[in-house]
PDB file of C-alpha atoms in Angstrom:
ATOM      1  CA  MET S   1      54.346  86.502  91.327  1.00  0.00           C
ATOM      2  CA  GLN S   2      56.106  83.710  89.493  1.00  0.00           C
ATOM      3  CA  GLU S   3      58.750  86.189  88.326  1.00  0.00           C
ATOM      4  CA  LEU S   4      59.641  87.302  91.869  1.00  0.00           C
ATOM      5  CA  VAL S   5      62.663  84.984  91.903  1.00  0.00           C
ATOM      6  CA  PRO S   6      64.870  85.625  88.839  1.00  0.00           C
ATOM      7  CA  ALA S   7      65.540  82.872  86.332  1.00  0.00           C
ATOM      8  CA  TRP S   8      68.383  80.551  87.363  1.00  0.00           C
ATOM      9  CA  PRO S   9      71.056  82.049  85.025  1.00  0.00           C
ATOM     10  CA  VAL S  10      70.275  85.565  86.316  1.00  0.00           C
ATOM     11  CA  LEU S  11      70.168  84.410  89.942  1.00  0.00           C
ATOM     12  CA  ALA S  12      73.465  82.542  89.550  1.00  0.00           C
ATOM     13  CA  THR S  13      75.080  85.644  88.029  1.00  0.00           C
ATOM     14  CA  PHE S  14      73.735  87.757  90.890  1.00  0.00           C
ATOM     15  CA  CYS S  15      75.102  85.364  93.523  1.00  0.00           C
ATOM     16  CA  ALA S  16      78.506  85.138  91.819  1.00  0.00           C
ATOM     17  CA  ALA S  17      78.810  88.919  91.499  1.00  0.00           C
ATOM     18  CA  SER S  18      77.623  89.400  95.091  1.00  0.00           C
ATOM     19  CA  LEU S  19      80.203  86.918  96.371  1.00  0.00           C
ATOM     20  CA  VAL S  20      83.090  88.596  94.545  1.00  0.00           C
ATOM     21  CA  LEU S  21      82.026  92.042  95.765  1.00  0.00           C
ATOM     22  CA  ALA S  22      81.476  90.767  99.313  1.00  0.00           C
ATOM     23  CA  VAL S  23      84.877  89.100  99.704  1.00  0.00           C
ATOM     24  CA  THR S  24      86.813  92.017  98.187  1.00  0.00           C
ATOM     25  CA  PRO S  25      88.366  93.973 101.083  1.00  0.00           C
ATOM     26  CA  GLY S  26      86.703  97.323 101.649  1.00  0.00           C
ATOM     27  CA  PRO S  27      85.771  99.649 104.542  1.00  0.00           C
ATOM     28  CA  GLY S  28      83.290  97.146 106.000  1.00  0.00           C
ATOM     29  CA  VAL S  29      85.793  94.289 105.972  1.00  0.00           C
ATOM     30  CA  LEU S  30      88.500  96.487 107.483  1.00  0.00           C
ATOM     31  CA  TYR S  31      86.098  97.570 110.226  1.00  0.00           C
ATOM     32  CA  ILE S  32      85.166  93.966 111.040  1.00  0.00           C
ATOM     33  CA  VAL S  33      88.760  92.723 111.004  1.00  0.00           C
ATOM     34  CA  THR S  34      89.821  95.621 113.221  1.00  0.00           C
ATOM     35  CA  ARG S  35      87.059  94.841 115.705  1.00  0.00           C
ATOM     36  CA  SER S  36      88.127  91.187 115.724  1.00  0.00           C
ATOM     37  CA  LEU S  37      91.777  92.001 116.347  1.00  0.00           C
ATOM     38  CA  ALA S  38      91.105  94.682 118.971  1.00  0.00           C
ATOM     39  CA  GLN S  39      88.308  92.997 120.921  1.00  0.00           C
ATOM     40  CA  GLY S  40      88.239  89.330 120.005  1.00  0.00           C
ATOM     41  CA  ARG S  41      86.127  86.949 117.955  1.00  0.00           C
ATOM     42  CA  ALA S  42      82.841  87.665 119.790  1.00  0.00           C
ATOM     43  CA  ALA S  43      83.124  91.381 119.036  1.00  0.00           C
ATOM     44  CA  GLY S  44      83.997  90.576 115.440  1.00  0.00           C
ATOM     45  CA  LEU S  45      80.877  88.424 115.031  1.00  0.00           C
ATOM     46  CA  ALA S  46      78.777  91.117 116.701  1.00  0.00           C
ATOM     47  CA  SER S  47      80.138  93.680 114.257  1.00  0.00           C
ATOM     48  CA  VAL S  48      79.220  91.366 111.366  1.00  0.00           C
ATOM     49  CA  LEU S  49      75.622  91.319 112.611  1.00  0.00           C
ATOM     50  CA  GLY S  50      75.560  95.093 113.001  1.00  0.00           C
ATOM     51  CA  ILE S  51      76.987  95.696 109.529  1.00  0.00           C
ATOM     52  CA  ALA S  52      74.508  93.217 108.034  1.00  0.00           C
ATOM     53  CA  LEU S  53      71.525  94.909 109.702  1.00  0.00           C
ATOM     54  CA  GLY S  54      72.694  98.330 108.530  1.00  0.00           C
ATOM     55  CA  ASN S  55      73.237  97.088 104.992  1.00  0.00           C
ATOM     56  CA  PHE S  56      69.801  95.481 104.941  1.00  0.00           C
ATOM     57  CA  GLY S  57      68.312  98.773 106.105  1.00  0.00           C
ATOM     58  CA  ASN S  58      69.969 100.475 103.150  1.00  0.00           C
ATOM     59  CA  ALA S  59      68.718  97.712 100.844  1.00  0.00           C
ATOM     60  CA  LEU S  60      65.152  98.237 102.060  1.00  0.00           C
ATOM     61  CA  GLY S  61      65.479 101.996 101.647  1.00  0.00           C
ATOM     62  CA  ALA S  62      66.734 101.543  98.107  1.00  0.00           C
ATOM     63  CA  SER S  63      63.913  99.063  97.459  1.00  0.00           C
ATOM     64  CA  LEU S  64      61.271 101.587  98.514  1.00  0.00           C
ATOM     65  CA  GLY S  65      62.763 104.217  96.240  1.00  0.00           C
ATOM     66  CA  LEU S  66      63.054 101.817  93.324  1.00  0.00           C
ATOM     67  CA  ALA S  67      59.489 100.603  93.809  1.00  0.00           C
ATOM     68  CA  ALA S  68      58.177 104.162  93.712  1.00  0.00           C
ATOM     69  CA  LEU S  69      60.118 104.916  90.521  1.00  0.00           C
ATOM     70  CA  PHE S  70      59.252 101.681  88.751  1.00  0.00           C
ATOM     71  CA  ALA S  71      55.553 102.136  89.519  1.00  0.00           C
ATOM     72  CA  MET S  72      55.556 105.165  87.223  1.00  0.00           C
ATOM     73  CA  SER S  73      56.296 103.367  83.951  1.00  0.00           C
ATOM     74  CA  ALA S  74      58.432 100.817  82.158  1.00  0.00           C
ATOM     75  CA  VAL S  75      60.370 103.732  80.643  1.00  0.00           C
ATOM     76  CA  VAL S  76      61.376 104.893  84.115  1.00  0.00           C
ATOM     77  CA  PHE S  77      62.460 101.334  84.901  1.00  0.00           C
ATOM     78  CA  THR S  78      64.736 101.312  81.833  1.00  0.00           C
ATOM     79  CA  VAL S  79      66.142 104.774  82.569  1.00  0.00           C
ATOM     80  CA  VAL S  80      66.948 103.877  86.178  1.00  0.00           C
ATOM     81  CA  LYS S  81      68.489 100.578  85.113  1.00  0.00           C
ATOM     82  CA  LEU S  82      70.749 102.246  82.545  1.00  0.00           C
ATOM     83  CA  ALA S  83      71.639 105.010  85.000  1.00  0.00           C
ATOM     84  CA  GLY S  84      72.568 102.309  87.496  1.00  0.00           C
ATOM     85  CA  ALA S  85      74.690 100.580  84.851  1.00  0.00           C
ATOM     86  CA  ALA S  86      76.554 103.833  84.199  1.00  0.00           C
ATOM     87  CA  TYR S  87      77.100 104.298  87.929  1.00  0.00           C
ATOM     88  CA  LEU S  88      78.475 100.753  88.279  1.00  0.00           C
ATOM     89  CA  ILE S  89      80.891 101.355  85.401  1.00  0.00           C
ATOM     90  CA  TRP S  90      82.005 104.589  87.073  1.00  0.00           C
ATOM     91  CA  LEU S  91      82.546 102.749  90.364  1.00  0.00           C
ATOM     92  CA  GLY S  92      84.607 100.131  88.520  1.00  0.00           C
ATOM     93  CA  VAL S  93      86.799 102.671  86.765  1.00  0.00           C
ATOM     94  CA  ARG S  94      87.255 104.562  90.034  1.00  0.00           C
ATOM     95  CA  ALA S  95      88.236 101.359  91.849  1.00  0.00           C
ATOM     96  CA  VAL S  96      90.771 100.363  89.178  1.00  0.00           C
ATOM     97  CA  MET S  97      92.267 103.858  89.222  1.00  0.00           C
ATOM     98  CA  GLY S  98      92.621 103.664  92.998  1.00  0.00           C
ATOM     99  CA  GLY S  99      89.949 106.182  93.992  1.00  0.00           C
ATOM    100  CA  GLY S 100      87.670 105.795  96.980  1.00  0.00           C
ATOM    101  CA  SER S 101      90.082 103.647  98.943  1.00  0.00           C
ATOM    102  CA  ALA S 102      89.110 102.576 102.414  1.00  0.00           C
ATOM    103  CA  PRO S 103      90.081 104.885 105.258  1.00  0.00           C
ATOM    104  CA  GLU S 104      92.669 103.780 107.751  1.00  0.00           C
ATOM    105  CA  THR S 105      91.256 102.135 110.823  1.00  0.00           C
ATOM    106  CA  THR S 106      92.413 102.747 114.356  1.00  0.00           C
ATOM    107  CA  ALA S 107      92.264 100.756 117.542  1.00  0.00           C
ATOM    108  CA  LEU S 108      88.707 100.496 118.862  1.00  0.00           C
ATOM    109  CA  PRO S 109      87.676 100.898 122.477  1.00  0.00           C
ATOM    110  CA  ARG S 110      86.304  97.844 124.257  1.00  0.00           C
ATOM    111  CA  SER S 111      82.537  97.766 124.626  1.00  0.00           C
ATOM    112  CA  GLY S 112      79.652  95.366 125.215  1.00  0.00           C
ATOM    113  CA  THR S 113      78.247  93.129 122.516  1.00  0.00           C
ATOM    114  CA  GLY S 114      75.092  95.198 122.175  1.00  0.00           C
ATOM    115  CA  ARG S 115      77.083  98.360 121.649  1.00  0.00           C
ATOM    116  CA  VAL S 116      79.291  96.665 119.048  1.00  0.00           C
ATOM    117  CA  VAL S 117      76.184  95.584 117.112  1.00  0.00           C
ATOM    118  CA  ARG S 118      74.749  99.081 117.381  1.00  0.00           C
ATOM    119  CA  ASP S 119      77.988 100.719 116.231  1.00  0.00           C
ATOM    120  CA  GLY S 120      78.245  98.384 113.231  1.00  0.00           C
ATOM    121  CA  PHE S 121      74.598  99.053 112.366  1.00  0.00           C
ATOM    122  CA  PHE S 122      75.083 102.816 112.234  1.00  0.00           C
ATOM    123  CA  VAL S 123      78.428 102.554 110.456  1.00  0.00           C
ATOM    124  CA  ALA S 124      76.686 100.730 107.601  1.00  0.00           C
ATOM    125  CA  LEU S 125      73.308 102.487 107.710  1.00  0.00           C
ATOM    126  CA  LEU S 126      74.723 106.017 107.673  1.00  0.00           C
ATOM    127  CA  ASN S 127      76.966 105.379 104.682  1.00  0.00           C
ATOM    128  CA  PRO S 128      75.116 106.999 101.724  1.00  0.00           C
ATOM    129  CA  LYS S 129      77.322 105.147  99.251  1.00  0.00           C
ATOM    130  CA  THR S 130      75.768 101.847 100.374  1.00  0.00           C
ATOM    131  CA  ALA S 131      72.236 102.981  99.500  1.00  0.00           C
ATOM    132  CA  MET S 132      73.491 104.301  96.163  1.00  0.00           C
ATOM    133  CA  PHE S 133      75.191 100.968  95.506  1.00  0.00           C
ATOM    134  CA  PHE S 134      71.991  99.006  96.127  1.00  0.00           C
ATOM    135  CA  ALA S 135      69.973 101.422  93.987  1.00  0.00           C
ATOM    136  CA  ALA S 136      72.411 100.828  91.121  1.00  0.00           C
ATOM    137  CA  PHE S 137      73.151  97.124  91.640  1.00  0.00           C
ATOM    138  CA  LEU S 138      69.728  95.599  92.295  1.00  0.00           C
ATOM    139  CA  PRO S 139      67.903  96.804  89.142  1.00  0.00           C
ATOM    140  CA  GLN S 140      70.411  94.966  86.964  1.00  0.00           C
ATOM    141  CA  PHE S 141      68.807  91.690  88.088  1.00  0.00           C
ATOM    142  CA  MET S 142      65.172  92.763  88.416  1.00  0.00           C
ATOM    143  CA  SER S 143      62.298  92.178  86.029  1.00  0.00           C
ATOM    144  CA  PRO S 144      59.651  94.857  85.330  1.00  0.00           C
ATOM    145  CA  GLY S 145      57.067  92.062  85.349  1.00  0.00           C
ATOM    146  CA  ALA S 146      57.421  91.365  89.083  1.00  0.00           C
ATOM    147  CA  GLN S 147      56.475  93.418  92.135  1.00  0.00           C
ATOM    148  CA  PRO S 148      59.482  95.767  92.456  1.00  0.00           C
ATOM    149  CA  LEU S 149      59.521  96.230  96.240  1.00  0.00           C
ATOM    150  CA  ALA S 150      59.382  92.513  97.037  1.00  0.00           C
ATOM    151  CA  GLN S 151      61.861  91.726  94.269  1.00  0.00           C
ATOM    152  CA  ALA S 152      64.402  94.346  95.376  1.00  0.00           C
ATOM    153  CA  ALA S 153      64.012  93.368  99.044  1.00  0.00           C
ATOM    154  CA  LEU S 154      64.576  89.712  98.168  1.00  0.00           C
ATOM    155  CA  LEU S 155      67.742  90.413  96.180  1.00  0.00           C
ATOM    156  CA  GLY S 156      68.994  92.891  98.770  1.00  0.00           C
ATOM    157  CA  GLY S 157      68.478  90.337 101.525  1.00  0.00           C
ATOM    158  CA  LEU S 158      70.300  87.685  99.510  1.00  0.00           C
ATOM    159  CA  PHE S 159      73.264  90.012  98.939  1.00  0.00           C
ATOM    160  CA  VAL S 160      73.407  90.865 102.649  1.00  0.00           C
ATOM    161  CA  ALA S 161      73.296  87.148 103.563  1.00  0.00           C
ATOM    162  CA  ILE S 162      76.185  86.390 101.196  1.00  0.00           C
ATOM    163  CA  ALA S 163      78.180  89.319 102.577  1.00  0.00           C
ATOM    164  CA  MET S 164      77.430  88.227 106.145  1.00  0.00           C
ATOM    165  CA  ALA S 165      78.765  84.730 105.425  1.00  0.00           C
ATOM    166  CA  SER S 166      81.986  86.071 103.897  1.00  0.00           C
ATOM    167  CA  ASP S 167      82.425  88.600 106.727  1.00  0.00           C
ATOM    168  CA  THR S 168      82.090  85.770 109.256  1.00  0.00           C
ATOM    169  CA  LEU S 169      84.944  83.952 107.539  1.00  0.00           C
ATOM    170  CA  TYR S 170      87.060  87.100 107.875  1.00  0.00           C
ATOM    171  CA  VAL S 171      86.338  87.132 111.610  1.00  0.00           C
ATOM    172  CA  LEU S 172      87.230  83.466 112.052  1.00  0.00           C
ATOM    173  CA  ALA S 173      90.568  83.969 110.285  1.00  0.00           C
ATOM    174  CA  ALA S 174      91.174  87.586 111.302  1.00  0.00           C
ATOM    175  CA  ARG S 175      94.680  87.186 112.677  1.00  0.00           C
ATOM    176  CA  THR S 176      95.848  85.400 109.532  1.00  0.00           C
ATOM    177  CA  LEU S 177      93.994  87.481 106.969  1.00  0.00           C
ATOM    178  CA  ALA S 178      94.408  90.967 108.456  1.00  0.00           C
ATOM    179  CA  PRO S 179      97.786  91.612 106.754  1.00  0.00           C
ATOM    180  CA  LEU S 180      96.375  90.337 103.455  1.00  0.00           C
ATOM    181  CA  VAL S 181      93.321  92.578 103.749  1.00  0.00           C
ATOM    182  CA  ARG S 182      95.470  95.632 104.373  1.00  0.00           C
ATOM    183  CA  GLY S 183      97.824  94.686 101.535  1.00  0.00           C
ATOM    184  CA  ALA S 184      95.216  93.632  98.975  1.00  0.00           C
ATOM    185  CA  GLY S 185      95.654  97.003  97.261  1.00  0.00           C
ATOM    186  CA  ARG S 186      95.917  96.674  93.495  1.00  0.00           C
ATOM    187  CA  THR S 187      94.581  93.097  93.234  1.00  0.00           C
ATOM    188  CA  GLY S 188      91.462  93.926  95.233  1.00  0.00           C
ATOM    189  CA  ARG S 189      90.865  97.081  93.208  1.00  0.00           C
ATOM    190  CA  TYR S 190      91.175  95.240  89.907  1.00  0.00           C
ATOM    191  CA  LEU S 191      88.890  92.431  91.054  1.00  0.00           C
ATOM    192  CA  SER S 192      86.065  94.606  92.362  1.00  0.00           C
ATOM    193  CA  GLY S 193      86.523  97.158  89.570  1.00  0.00           C
ATOM    194  CA  GLY S 194      86.277  94.447  86.929  1.00  0.00           C
ATOM    195  CA  VAL S 195      83.045  93.114  88.427  1.00  0.00           C
ATOM    196  CA  PHE S 196      81.479  96.587  88.548  1.00  0.00           C
ATOM    197  CA  ILE S 197      82.460  97.379  84.960  1.00  0.00           C
ATOM    198  CA  GLY S 198      81.343  93.960  83.707  1.00  0.00           C
ATOM    199  CA  LEU S 199      77.909  94.314  85.308  1.00  0.00           C
ATOM    200  CA  GLY S 200      77.468  97.778  83.883  1.00  0.00           C
ATOM    201  CA  LEU S 201      78.449  96.749  80.357  1.00  0.00           C
ATOM    202  CA  LEU S 202      76.314  93.610  80.512  1.00  0.00           C
ATOM    203  CA  THR S 203      73.276  95.700  81.367  1.00  0.00           C
ATOM    204  CA  ALA S 204      74.006  98.349  78.753  1.00  0.00           C
ATOM    205  CA  PHE S 205      74.329  95.890  75.873  1.00  0.00           C
ATOM    206  CA  ALA S 206      72.259  92.832  76.882  1.00  0.00           C
ATOM    207  CA  GLY S 207      68.823  94.424  76.870  1.00  0.00           C
ATOM    208  CA  ASP S 208      66.005  93.406  79.227  1.00  0.00           C
ATOM    209  CA  ARG S 209      66.773  90.237  81.211  1.00  0.00           C
ATOM    210  CA  GLY S 210      63.193  89.952  82.344  1.00  0.00           C
ATOM    211  CA  ARG S 211      61.933  88.793  78.908  1.00  0.00           C
TER     212      ARG S 211
END
């Protein structure tokens, strides 16, 4: 139980990596900025809530899967962790090379706040890449000595909270930042790609952080 919260250096690394990944423009940010520009600040904030709920749903789904795998053995834990590291490196290389860029967004129809939240929820929840991301990202900061489901849910919730805070800032400054988000291009790819690759390499060569 005492290992549920990672040691401070690991937790600080997790928060720093989460912040960089959260602020880097991607499909979620583009969706939120587009909502803000098309329907106003209230719709933008509602879309932030919807995206956050959908992402947390994916984090919980990944947590359940990870818990089932990690319950098998410590060997499975190591295999999944290294597989996740390889996936993160692949995501980083793909980002740097310009693959997987965000789709263009179009003007959104006006709708009530509840519908905006619901739309954002399903946009995030039904994206299989988000669940795969959590399944690869979370184990890099988990310890085999702690309860895996609670540990993964805690880290997933923390990531979603950080992303929600950064997304709210995008909404509040949408009119100013929208051109920068659309034009981030190479800089954004290098930033997010570097974080992905760094996390993957750190896991591959640093051994078990939980000891």
